Tab-separated table of C-alpha atoms in Angstrom:
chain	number	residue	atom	x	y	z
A	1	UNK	CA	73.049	-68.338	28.593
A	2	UNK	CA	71.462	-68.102	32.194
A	3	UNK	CA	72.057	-63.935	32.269
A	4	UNK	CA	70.884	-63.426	28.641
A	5	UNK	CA	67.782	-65.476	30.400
A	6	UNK	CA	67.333	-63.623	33.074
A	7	UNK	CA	68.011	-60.460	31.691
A	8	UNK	CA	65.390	-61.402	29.136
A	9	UNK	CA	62.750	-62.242	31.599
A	10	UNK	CA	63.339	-58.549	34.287
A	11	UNK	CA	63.036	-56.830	30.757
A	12	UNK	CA	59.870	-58.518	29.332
A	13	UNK	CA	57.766	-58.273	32.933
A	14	UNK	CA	59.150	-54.315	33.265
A	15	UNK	CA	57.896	-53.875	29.721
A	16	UNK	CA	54.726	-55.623	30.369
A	17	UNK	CA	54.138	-53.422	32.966
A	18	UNK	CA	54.931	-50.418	31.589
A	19	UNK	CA	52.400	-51.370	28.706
A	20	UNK	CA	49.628	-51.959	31.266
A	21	UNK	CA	50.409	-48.543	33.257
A	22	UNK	CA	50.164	-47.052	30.229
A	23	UNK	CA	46.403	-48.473	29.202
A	24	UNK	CA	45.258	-50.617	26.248
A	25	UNK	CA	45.655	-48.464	23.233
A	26	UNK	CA	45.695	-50.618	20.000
A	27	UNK	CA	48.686	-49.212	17.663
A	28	UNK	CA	45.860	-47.649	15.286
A	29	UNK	CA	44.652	-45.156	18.308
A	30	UNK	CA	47.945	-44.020	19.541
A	31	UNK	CA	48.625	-40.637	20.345
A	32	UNK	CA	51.893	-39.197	18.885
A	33	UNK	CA	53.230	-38.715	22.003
A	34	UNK	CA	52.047	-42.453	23.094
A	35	UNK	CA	53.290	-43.826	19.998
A	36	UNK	CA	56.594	-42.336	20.437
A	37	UNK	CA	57.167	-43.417	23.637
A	38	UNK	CA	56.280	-47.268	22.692
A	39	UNK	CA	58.880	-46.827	20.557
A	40	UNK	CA	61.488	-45.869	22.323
A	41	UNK	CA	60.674	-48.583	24.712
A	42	UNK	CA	61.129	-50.673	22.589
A	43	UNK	CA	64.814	-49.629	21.216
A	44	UNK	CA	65.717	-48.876	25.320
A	45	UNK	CA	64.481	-52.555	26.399
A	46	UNK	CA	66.611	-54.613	23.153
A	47	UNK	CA	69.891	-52.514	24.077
A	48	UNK	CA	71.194	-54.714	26.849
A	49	UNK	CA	69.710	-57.880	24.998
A	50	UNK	CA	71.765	-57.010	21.811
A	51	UNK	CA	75.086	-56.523	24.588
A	52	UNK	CA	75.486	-58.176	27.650
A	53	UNK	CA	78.125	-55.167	28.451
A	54	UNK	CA	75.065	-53.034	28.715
A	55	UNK	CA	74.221	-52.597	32.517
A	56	UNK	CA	70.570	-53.689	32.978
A	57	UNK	CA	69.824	-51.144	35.280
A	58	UNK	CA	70.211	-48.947	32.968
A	59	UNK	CA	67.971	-49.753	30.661
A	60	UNK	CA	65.477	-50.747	33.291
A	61	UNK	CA	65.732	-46.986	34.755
A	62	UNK	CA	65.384	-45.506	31.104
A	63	UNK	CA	61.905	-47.722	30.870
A	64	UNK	CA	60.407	-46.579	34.279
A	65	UNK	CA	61.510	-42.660	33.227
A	66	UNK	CA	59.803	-42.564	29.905
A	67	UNK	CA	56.613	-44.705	31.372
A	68	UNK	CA	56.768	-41.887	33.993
A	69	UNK	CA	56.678	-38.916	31.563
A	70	UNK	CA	54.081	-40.716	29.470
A	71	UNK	CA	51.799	-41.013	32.960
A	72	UNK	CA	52.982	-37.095	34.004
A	73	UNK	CA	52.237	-35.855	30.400
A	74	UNK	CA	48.803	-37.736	30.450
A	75	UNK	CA	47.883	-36.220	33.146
A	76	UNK	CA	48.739	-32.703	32.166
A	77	UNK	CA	46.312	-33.476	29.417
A	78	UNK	CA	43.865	-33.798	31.542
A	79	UNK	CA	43.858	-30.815	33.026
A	80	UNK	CA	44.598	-28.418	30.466
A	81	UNK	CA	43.227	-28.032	26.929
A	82	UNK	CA	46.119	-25.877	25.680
A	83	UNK	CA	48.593	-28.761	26.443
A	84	UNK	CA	46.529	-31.557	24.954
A	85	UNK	CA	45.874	-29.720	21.829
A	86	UNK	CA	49.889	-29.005	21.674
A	87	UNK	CA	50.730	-32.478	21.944
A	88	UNK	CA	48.121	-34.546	20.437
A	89	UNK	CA	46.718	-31.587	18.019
A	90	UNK	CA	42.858	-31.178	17.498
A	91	UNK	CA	40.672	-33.085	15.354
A	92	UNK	CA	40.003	-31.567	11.487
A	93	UNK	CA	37.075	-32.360	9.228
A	94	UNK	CA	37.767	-33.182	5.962
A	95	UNK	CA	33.715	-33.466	4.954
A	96	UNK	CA	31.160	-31.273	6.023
A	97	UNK	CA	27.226	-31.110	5.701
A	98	UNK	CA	28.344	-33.360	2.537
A	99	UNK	CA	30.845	-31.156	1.054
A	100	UNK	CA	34.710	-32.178	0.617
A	101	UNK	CA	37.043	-29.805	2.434
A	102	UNK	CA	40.509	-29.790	-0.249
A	103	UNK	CA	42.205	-27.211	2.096
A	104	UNK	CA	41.761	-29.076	5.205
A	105	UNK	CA	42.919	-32.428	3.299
A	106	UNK	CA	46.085	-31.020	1.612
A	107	UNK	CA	47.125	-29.456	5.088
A	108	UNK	CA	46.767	-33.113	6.546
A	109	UNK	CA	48.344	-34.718	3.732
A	110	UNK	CA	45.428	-36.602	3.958
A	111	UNK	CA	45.084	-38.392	-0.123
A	112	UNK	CA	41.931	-39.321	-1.916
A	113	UNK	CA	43.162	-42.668	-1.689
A	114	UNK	CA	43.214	-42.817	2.239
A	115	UNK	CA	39.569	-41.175	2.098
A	116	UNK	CA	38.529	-43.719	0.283
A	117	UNK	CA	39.803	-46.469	2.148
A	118	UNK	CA	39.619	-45.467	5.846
A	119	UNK	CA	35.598	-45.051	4.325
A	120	UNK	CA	35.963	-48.661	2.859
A	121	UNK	CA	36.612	-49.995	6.453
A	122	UNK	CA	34.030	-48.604	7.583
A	123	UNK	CA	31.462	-50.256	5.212
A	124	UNK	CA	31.054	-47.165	3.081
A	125	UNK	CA	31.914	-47.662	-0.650
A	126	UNK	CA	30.124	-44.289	-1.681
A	127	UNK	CA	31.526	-40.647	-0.791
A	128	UNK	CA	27.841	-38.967	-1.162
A	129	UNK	CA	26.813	-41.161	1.175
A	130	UNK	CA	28.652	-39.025	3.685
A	131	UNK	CA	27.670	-36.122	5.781
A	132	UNK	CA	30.315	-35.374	7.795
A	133	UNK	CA	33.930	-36.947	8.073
A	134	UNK	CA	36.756	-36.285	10.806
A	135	UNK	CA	40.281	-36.991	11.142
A	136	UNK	CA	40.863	-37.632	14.832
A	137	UNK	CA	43.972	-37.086	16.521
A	138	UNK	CA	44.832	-40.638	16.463
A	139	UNK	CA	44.537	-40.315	12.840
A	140	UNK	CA	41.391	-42.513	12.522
A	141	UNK	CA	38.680	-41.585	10.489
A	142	UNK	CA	35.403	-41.096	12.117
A	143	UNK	CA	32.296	-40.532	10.163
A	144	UNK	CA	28.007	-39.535	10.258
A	145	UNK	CA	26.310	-40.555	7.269
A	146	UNK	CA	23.320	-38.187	5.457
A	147	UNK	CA	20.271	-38.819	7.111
A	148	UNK	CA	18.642	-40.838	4.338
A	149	UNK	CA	21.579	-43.464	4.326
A	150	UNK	CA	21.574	-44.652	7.811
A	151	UNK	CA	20.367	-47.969	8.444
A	152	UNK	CA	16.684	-48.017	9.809
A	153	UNK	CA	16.562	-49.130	13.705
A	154	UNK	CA	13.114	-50.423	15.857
A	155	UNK	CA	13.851	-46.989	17.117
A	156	UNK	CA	13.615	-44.978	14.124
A	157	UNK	CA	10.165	-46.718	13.152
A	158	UNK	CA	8.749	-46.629	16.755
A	159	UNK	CA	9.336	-50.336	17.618
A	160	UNK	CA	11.062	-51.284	20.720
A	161	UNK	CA	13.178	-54.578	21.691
A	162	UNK	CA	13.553	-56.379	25.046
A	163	UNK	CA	17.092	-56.136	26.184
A	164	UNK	CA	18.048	-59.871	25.842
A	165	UNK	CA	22.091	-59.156	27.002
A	166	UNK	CA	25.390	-60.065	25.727
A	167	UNK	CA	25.721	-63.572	24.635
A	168	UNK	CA	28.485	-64.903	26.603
A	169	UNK	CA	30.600	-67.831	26.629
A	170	UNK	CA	29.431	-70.596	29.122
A	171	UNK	CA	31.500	-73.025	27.805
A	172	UNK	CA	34.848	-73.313	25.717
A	173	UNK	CA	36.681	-76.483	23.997
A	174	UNK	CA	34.948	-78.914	26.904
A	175	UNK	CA	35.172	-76.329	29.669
A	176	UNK	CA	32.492	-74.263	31.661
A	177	UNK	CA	33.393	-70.728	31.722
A	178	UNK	CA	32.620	-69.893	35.361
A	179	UNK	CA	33.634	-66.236	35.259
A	180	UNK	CA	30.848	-65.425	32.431
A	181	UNK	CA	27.933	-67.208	34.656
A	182	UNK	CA	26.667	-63.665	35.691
A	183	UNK	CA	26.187	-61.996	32.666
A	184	UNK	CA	23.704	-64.183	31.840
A	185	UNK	CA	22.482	-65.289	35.425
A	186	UNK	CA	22.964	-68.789	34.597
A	187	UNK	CA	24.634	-71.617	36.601
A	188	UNK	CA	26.222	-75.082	35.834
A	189	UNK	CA	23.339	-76.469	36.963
A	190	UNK	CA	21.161	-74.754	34.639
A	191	UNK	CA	23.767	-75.693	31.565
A	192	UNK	CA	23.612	-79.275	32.666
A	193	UNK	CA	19.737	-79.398	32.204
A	194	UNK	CA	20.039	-77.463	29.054
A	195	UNK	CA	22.382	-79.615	27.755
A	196	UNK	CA	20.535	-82.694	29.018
A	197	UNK	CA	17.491	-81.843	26.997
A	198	UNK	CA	19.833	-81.606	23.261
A	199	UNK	CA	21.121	-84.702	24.914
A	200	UNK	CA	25.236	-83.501	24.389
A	201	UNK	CA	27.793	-83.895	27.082
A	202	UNK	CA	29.678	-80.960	28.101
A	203	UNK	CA	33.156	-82.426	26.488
A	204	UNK	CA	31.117	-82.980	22.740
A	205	UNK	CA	31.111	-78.605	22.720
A	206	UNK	CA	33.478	-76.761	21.212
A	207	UNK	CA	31.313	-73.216	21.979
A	208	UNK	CA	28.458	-72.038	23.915
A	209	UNK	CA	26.959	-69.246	24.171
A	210	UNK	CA	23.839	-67.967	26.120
A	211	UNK	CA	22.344	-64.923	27.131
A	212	UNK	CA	19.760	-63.656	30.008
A	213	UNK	CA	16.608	-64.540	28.223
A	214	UNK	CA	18.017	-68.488	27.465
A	215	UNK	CA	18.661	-68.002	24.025
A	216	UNK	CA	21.504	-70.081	23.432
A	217	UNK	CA	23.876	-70.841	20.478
A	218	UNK	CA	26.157	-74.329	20.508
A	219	UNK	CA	28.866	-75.480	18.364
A	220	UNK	CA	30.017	-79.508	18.971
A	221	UNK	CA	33.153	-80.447	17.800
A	222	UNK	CA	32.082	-82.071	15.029
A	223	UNK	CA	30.345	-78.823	13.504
């Protein structure tokens, strides 16, 4: 029981790792040769957990060597265009200036039905509606809607708004959240006096946040 423990544990903080070398992709935004590689780290790493007769070194070398070729072929991508559009292919629109492309969707084996959905998740229930669509490399759908469907902003009408900042998280389930302080130049002493004048104690909040002009938004644990 202690080796399958240990063996557990040098596999899992390797793997973690690994993960972490290899940046913070979600599994959606993969590249093929990313995606493959997770993959087969993840076959490589259960090997000597399925048999103890596996060396571990093994398996620990075979990890390092594909999170090397990963980094190496990343890299090469970098610097040359010809490589990255070998491995990770270019990106093909499917709609243009309004106008469904059929050849460019059979050759990506791209259906109707996966038009119509990727547009879904993206708040678009209407295919008109769209002026141009692209299927990116990671397979994601990105998309620019006609001109007379996007969603007015104080821009477009000649307004402007005062930059007011992220609303961060001061303080979580009872606890100040020191490390968010400074985006919006705040300070426990500052939270205490807020807090003082809606007359709640800091261990009544379930959430608070606040941003650089004071605006703030509380939650107690009673709703």
């Amino acid at each position: 029981m202690a080796v399958i423990l240990i063996r557990t544990l040098v596999l899992y903080v390797i793997v973690i790792l690994v993960v972490r070398l290899m940046g913070k992709r979600q599994i959606g935004q993969l590249q093929p040769t990313e995606l493959v590689v997770t993959i087969l780290l993840s076959e490589v790493a259960s090997m000597p957990l399925e048999d103890n007769d596996i060396p571990l070194i093994n398996s620990v070398f075979s990890v390092l060597l594909l999170a090397s070729l990963e980094i190496i072929s990343s890299a090469i991508a970098l610097k040359s265009g010809k490589y990255r559009r070998a491995v990770e292919g270019n990106a093909v629109f499917i709609i243009k200036e309004g106008k469904l492309d059929v050849k460019a969707i059979k050759k990506l084996r791209y259906s109707m039905d996966d038009l119509m959905e990727s547009l879904r998740q993206k708040d678009i229930f209407d295919v008109s509606d769209v002026e141009y669509a692209v299927v990116e490399t990671s397979g994601n759908l990105s998309v620019m809607l006609k001109a007379d469907k996007i969603p007015l902003t104080l821009k477009s009408i000649g307004e402007s708004a005062e930059e007011k900042g992220i609303p961060a998280v001061v303080i979580s389930d009872g606890k100040y959240i020191y490390s968010n302080f400074s985006l919006c130049r705040t300070s426990k002493d500052k939270i205490d006096k807020i807090l003082s004048g809606e007359k709640i104690s800091v261990d009544r909040i379930m959430l608070m946040t606040l941003d650089k002009k004071g605006n703030k938004y509380i939650i107690t644990r009673d709703g």
